[in-house]
PDB file of C-alpha atoms in Angstrom:
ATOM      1  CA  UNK A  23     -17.870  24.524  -0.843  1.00 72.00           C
ATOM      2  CA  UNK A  24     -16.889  23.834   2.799  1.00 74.00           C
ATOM      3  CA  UNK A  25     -17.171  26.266   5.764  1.00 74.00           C
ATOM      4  CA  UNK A  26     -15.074  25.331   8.995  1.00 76.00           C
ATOM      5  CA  UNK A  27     -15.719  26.803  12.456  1.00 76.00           C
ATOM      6  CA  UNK A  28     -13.856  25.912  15.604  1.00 75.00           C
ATOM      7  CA  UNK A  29     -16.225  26.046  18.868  1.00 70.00           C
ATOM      8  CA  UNK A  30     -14.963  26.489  22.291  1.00 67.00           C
ATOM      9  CA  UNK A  31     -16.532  28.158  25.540  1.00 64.00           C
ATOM     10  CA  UNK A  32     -19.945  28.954  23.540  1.00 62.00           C
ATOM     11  CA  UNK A  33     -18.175  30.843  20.828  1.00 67.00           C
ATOM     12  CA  UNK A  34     -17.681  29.964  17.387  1.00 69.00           C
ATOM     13  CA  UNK A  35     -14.967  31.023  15.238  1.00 72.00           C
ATOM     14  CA  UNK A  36     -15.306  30.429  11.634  1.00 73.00           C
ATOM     15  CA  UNK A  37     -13.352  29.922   8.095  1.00 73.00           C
ATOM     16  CA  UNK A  38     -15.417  31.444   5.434  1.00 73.00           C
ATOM     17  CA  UNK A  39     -16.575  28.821   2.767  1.00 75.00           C
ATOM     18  CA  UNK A  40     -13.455  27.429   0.303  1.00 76.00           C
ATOM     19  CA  UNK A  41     -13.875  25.597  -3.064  1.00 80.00           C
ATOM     20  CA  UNK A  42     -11.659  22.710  -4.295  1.00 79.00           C
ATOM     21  CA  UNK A  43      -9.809  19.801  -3.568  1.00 76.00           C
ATOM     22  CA  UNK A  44      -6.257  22.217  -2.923  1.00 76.00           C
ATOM     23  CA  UNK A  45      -8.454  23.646  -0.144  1.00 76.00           C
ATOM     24  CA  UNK A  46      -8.385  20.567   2.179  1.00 75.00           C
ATOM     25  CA  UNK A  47      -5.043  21.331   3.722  1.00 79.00           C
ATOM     26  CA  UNK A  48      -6.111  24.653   4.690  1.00 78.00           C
ATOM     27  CA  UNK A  49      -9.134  23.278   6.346  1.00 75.00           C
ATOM     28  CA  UNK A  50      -7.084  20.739   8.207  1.00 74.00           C
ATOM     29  CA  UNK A  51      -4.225  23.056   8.984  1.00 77.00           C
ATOM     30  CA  UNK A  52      -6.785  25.157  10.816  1.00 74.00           C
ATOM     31  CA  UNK A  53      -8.195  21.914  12.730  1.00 71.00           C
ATOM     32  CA  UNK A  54      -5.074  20.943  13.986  1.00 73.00           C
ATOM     33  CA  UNK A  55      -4.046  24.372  15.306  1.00 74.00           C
ATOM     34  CA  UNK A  56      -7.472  25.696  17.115  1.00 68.00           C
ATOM     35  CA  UNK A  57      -7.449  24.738  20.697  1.00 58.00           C
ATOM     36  CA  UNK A  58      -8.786  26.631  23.779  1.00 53.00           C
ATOM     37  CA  UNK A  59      -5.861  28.797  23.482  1.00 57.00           C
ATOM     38  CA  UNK A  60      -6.334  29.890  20.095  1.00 55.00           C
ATOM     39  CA  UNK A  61     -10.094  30.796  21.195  1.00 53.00           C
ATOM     40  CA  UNK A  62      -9.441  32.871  24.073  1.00 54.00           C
ATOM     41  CA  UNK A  63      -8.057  30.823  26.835  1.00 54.00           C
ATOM     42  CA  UNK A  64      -9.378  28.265  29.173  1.00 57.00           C
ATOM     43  CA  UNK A  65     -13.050  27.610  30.419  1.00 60.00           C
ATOM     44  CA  UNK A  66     -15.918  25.610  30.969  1.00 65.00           C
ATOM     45  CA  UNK A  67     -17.019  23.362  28.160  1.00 72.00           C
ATOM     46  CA  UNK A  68     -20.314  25.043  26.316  1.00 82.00           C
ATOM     47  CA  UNK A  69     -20.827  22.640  23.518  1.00 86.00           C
ATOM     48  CA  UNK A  70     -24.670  23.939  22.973  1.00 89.00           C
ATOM     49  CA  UNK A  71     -24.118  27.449  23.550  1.00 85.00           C
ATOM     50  CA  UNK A  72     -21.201  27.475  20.694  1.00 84.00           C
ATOM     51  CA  UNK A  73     -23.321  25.169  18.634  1.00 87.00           C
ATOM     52  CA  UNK A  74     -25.910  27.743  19.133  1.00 88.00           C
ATOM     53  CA  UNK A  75     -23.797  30.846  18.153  1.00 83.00           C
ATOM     54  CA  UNK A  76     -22.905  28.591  15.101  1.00 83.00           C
ATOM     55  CA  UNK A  77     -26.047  27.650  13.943  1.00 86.00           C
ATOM     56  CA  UNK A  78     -27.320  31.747  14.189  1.00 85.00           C
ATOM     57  CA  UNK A  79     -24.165  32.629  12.503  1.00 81.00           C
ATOM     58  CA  UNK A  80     -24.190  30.535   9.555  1.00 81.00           C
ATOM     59  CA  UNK A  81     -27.122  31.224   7.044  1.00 79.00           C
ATOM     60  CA  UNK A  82     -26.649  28.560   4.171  1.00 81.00           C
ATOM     61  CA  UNK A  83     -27.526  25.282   5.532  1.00 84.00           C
ATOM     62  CA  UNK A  84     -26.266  21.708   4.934  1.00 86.00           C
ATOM     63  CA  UNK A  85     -23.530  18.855   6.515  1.00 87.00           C
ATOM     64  CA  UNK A  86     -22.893  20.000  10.082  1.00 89.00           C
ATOM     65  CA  UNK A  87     -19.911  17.502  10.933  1.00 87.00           C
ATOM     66  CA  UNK A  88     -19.594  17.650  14.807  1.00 90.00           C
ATOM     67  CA  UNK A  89     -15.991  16.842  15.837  1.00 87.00           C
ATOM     68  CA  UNK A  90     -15.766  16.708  19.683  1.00 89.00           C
ATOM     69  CA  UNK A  91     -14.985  14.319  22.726  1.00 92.00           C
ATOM     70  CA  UNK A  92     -18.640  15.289  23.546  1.00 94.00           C
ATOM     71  CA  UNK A  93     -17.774  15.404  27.063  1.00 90.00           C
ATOM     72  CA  UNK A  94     -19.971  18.308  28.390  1.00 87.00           C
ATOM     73  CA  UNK A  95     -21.522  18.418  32.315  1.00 84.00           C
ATOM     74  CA  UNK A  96     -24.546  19.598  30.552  1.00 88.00           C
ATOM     75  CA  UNK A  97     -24.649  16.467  27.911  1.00 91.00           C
ATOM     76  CA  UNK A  98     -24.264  16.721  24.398  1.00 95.00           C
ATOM     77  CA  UNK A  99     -27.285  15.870  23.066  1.00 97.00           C
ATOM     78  CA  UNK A 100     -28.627  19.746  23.430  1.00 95.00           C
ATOM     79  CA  UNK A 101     -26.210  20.374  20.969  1.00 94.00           C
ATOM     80  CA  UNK A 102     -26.912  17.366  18.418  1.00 97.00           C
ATOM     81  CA  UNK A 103     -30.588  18.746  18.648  1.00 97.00           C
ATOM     82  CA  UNK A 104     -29.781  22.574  17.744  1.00 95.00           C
ATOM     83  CA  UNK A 105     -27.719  21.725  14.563  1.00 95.00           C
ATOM     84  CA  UNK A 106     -30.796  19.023  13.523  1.00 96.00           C
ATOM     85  CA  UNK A 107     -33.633  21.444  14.416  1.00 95.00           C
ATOM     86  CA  UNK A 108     -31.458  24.295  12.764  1.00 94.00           C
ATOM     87  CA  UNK A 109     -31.752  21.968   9.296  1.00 94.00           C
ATOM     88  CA  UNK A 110     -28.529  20.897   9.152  1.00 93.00           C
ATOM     89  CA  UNK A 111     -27.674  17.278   8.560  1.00 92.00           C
ATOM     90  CA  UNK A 112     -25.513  16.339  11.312  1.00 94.00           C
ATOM     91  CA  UNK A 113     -22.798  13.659  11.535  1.00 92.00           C
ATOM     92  CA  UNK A 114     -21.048  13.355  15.014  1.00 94.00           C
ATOM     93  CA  UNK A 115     -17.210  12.262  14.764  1.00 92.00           C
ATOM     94  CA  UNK A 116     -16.585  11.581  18.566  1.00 94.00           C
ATOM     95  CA  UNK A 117     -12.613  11.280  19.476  1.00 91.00           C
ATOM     96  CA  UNK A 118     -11.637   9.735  21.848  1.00 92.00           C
ATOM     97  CA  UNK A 119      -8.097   8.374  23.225  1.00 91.00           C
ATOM     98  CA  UNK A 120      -8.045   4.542  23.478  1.00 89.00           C
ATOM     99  CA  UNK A 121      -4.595   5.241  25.657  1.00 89.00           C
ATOM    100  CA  UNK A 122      -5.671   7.553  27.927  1.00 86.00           C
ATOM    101  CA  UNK A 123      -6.140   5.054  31.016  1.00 81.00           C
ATOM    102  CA  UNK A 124      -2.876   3.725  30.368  1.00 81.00           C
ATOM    103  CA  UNK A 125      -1.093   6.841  30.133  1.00 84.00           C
ATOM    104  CA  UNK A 126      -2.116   7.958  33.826  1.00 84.00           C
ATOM    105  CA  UNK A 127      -0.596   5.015  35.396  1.00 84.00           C
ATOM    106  CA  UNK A 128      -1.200   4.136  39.235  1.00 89.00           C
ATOM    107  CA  UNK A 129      -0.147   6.299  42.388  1.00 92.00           C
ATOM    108  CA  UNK A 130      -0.727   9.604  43.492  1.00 94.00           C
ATOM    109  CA  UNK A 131      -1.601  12.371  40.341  1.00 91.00           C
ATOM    110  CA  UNK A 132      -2.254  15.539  39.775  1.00 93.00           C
ATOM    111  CA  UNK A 133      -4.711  15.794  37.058  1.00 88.00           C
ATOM    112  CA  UNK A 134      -5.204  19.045  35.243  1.00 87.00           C
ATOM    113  CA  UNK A 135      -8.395  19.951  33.347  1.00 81.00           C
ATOM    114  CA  UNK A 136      -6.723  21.221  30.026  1.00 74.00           C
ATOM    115  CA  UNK A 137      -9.844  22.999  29.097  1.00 74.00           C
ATOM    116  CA  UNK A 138     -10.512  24.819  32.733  1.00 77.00           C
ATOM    117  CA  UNK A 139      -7.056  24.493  34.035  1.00 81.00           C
ATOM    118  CA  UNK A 140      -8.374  23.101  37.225  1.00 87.00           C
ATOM    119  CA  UNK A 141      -6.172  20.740  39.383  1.00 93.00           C
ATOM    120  CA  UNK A 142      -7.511  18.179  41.257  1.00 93.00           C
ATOM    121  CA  UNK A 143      -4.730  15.720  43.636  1.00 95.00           C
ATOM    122  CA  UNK A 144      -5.439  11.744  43.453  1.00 92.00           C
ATOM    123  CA  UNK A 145      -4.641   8.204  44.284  1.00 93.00           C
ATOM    124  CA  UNK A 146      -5.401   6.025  41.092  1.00 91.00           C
ATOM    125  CA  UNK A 147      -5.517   2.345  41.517  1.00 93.00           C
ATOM    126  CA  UNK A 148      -5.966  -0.004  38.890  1.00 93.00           C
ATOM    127  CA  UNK A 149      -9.792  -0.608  40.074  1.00 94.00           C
ATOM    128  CA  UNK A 150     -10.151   2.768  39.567  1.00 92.00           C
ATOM    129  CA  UNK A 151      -8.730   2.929  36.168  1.00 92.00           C
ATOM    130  CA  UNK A 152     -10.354   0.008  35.260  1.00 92.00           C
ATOM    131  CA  UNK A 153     -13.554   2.195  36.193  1.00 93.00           C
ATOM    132  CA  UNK A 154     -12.461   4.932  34.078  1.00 91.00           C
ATOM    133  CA  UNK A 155     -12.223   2.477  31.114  1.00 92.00           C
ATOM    134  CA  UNK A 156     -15.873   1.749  31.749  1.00 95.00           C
ATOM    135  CA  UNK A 157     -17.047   4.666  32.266  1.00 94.00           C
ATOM    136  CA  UNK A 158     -15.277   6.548  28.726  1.00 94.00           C
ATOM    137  CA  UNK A 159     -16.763   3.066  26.704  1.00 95.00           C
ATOM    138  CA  UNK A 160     -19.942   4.244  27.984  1.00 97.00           C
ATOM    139  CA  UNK A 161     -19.929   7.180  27.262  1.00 96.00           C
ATOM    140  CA  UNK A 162     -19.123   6.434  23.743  1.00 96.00           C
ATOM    141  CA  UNK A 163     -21.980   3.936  23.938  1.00 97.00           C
ATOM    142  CA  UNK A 164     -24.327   6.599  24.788  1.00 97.00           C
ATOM    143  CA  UNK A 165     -23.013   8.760  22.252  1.00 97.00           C
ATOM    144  CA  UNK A 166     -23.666   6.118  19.386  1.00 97.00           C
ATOM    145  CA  UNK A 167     -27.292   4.931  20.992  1.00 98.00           C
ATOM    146  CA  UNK A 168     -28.498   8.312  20.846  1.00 98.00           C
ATOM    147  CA  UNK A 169     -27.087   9.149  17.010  1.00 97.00           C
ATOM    148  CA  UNK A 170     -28.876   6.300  16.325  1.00 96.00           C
ATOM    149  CA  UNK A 171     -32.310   6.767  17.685  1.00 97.00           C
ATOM    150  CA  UNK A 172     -31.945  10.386  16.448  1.00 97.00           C
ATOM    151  CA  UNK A 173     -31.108   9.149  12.520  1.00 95.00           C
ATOM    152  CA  UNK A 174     -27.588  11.180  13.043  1.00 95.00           C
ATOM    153  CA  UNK A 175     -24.334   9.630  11.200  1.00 92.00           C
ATOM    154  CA  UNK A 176     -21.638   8.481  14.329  1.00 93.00           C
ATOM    155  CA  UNK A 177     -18.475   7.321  14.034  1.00 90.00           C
ATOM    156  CA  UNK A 178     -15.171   7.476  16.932  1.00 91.00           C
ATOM    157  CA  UNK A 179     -12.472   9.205  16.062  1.00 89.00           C
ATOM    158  CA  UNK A 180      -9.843   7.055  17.835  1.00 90.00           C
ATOM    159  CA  UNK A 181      -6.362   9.604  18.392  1.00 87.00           C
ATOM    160  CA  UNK A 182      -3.812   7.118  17.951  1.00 86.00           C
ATOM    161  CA  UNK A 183      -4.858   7.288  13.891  1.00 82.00           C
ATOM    162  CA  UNK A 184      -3.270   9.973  12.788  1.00 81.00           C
ATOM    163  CA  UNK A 185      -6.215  13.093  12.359  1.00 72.00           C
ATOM    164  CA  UNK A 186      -6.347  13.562   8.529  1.00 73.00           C
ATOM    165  CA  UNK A 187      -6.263   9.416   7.924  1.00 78.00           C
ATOM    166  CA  UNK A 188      -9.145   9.143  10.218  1.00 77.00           C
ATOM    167  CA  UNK A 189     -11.436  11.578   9.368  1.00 70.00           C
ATOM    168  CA  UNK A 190     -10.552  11.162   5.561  1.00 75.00           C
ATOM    169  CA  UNK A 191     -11.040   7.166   6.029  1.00 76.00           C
ATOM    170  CA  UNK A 192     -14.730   8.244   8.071  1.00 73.00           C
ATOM    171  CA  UNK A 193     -15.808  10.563   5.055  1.00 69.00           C
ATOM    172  CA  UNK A 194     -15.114   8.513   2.220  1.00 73.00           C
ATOM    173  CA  UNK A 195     -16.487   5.714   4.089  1.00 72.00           C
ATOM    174  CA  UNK A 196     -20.001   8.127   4.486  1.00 65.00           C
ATOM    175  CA  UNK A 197     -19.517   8.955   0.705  1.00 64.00           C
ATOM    176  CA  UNK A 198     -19.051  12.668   2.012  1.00 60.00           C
ATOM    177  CA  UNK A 199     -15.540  12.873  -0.197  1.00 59.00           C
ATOM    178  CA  UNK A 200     -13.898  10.725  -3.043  1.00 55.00           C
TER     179      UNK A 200
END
């Protein structure tokens, strides 16, 4: 049995439990389609408050698998604790776009939050990129270093492998599917 819920903005929405193998396309038809939009619009990332409304909301206990870019002001290791001290057993898939640098290019941007809609105006140059490189590999670092020292199962999610490949690949490589 598998349960699915989609968090955004400290809410949870979720897919009531399924049974069977034919079931996985439903589950990752409802993945690829949730966004902010789908859960009520934009607005500021809440990963431990909808972890939280999760964890109260769902009674049975078991795998928790955290999908997420973990990139919260508040830090995402509030939420990693609630789904471990709620019981669950927790493994973080962190994605992550090994691109994204590239894609912004040099020159004068406007860069728009997708998740708050804010807009902010700069001037990239490739120092600065090359900053931003630095800064998203440690962030994954940090992500990883604190999995481990909490016993949690990590693995990056990397968004240039197509979604279902990737997280397939990561759960039969955990011995979470066959």
């Amino acid at each position: 049995r598998v349960s699915v819920a989609t968090l955004a903005d400290g809410k949870a929405k979720v897919l009531p439990a399924v049974r069977g193998k034919a079931r996985i396309h439903r589950v990752l038809e409802l993945l690829a389609t949730e966004s902010h939009e789908t859960m009520g619009g934009p607005g500021a990332t809440d990963l431990e408050g909808a972890v939280r409304v999760f964890a109260t909301q769902t009674k049975k206990r078991g795998l928790a698998i955290l999908v997420s870019d973990l990139y919260d002001p508040k830090g995402f290791e509030l939420a990693i604790d609630r789904l471990r001290h709620a019981r669950f057993e927790v493994v973080v898939l962190q994605i992550w776009d090994p691109r994204e640098a590239k894609r912004l290019g040099t020159g004068d941007l406007v860069l728009v939050d997708s998740e708050t809609g804010e807009r902010r105006e700069v001037t990239l140059t490739p120092e600065m990129l090359a900053r931003f490189e630095e800064a998203q590999t440690k962030h994954r670092q940090r992500a990883l270093a604190y999995c481990r020292q909490k016993q949690v199962a990590y693995a990056e999610v990397p968004i240039d492998v197509p979604w279902d490949e990737s997280v397939l690949r990561v759960l039969a490589r955990g011995g979470l599917v066959a």
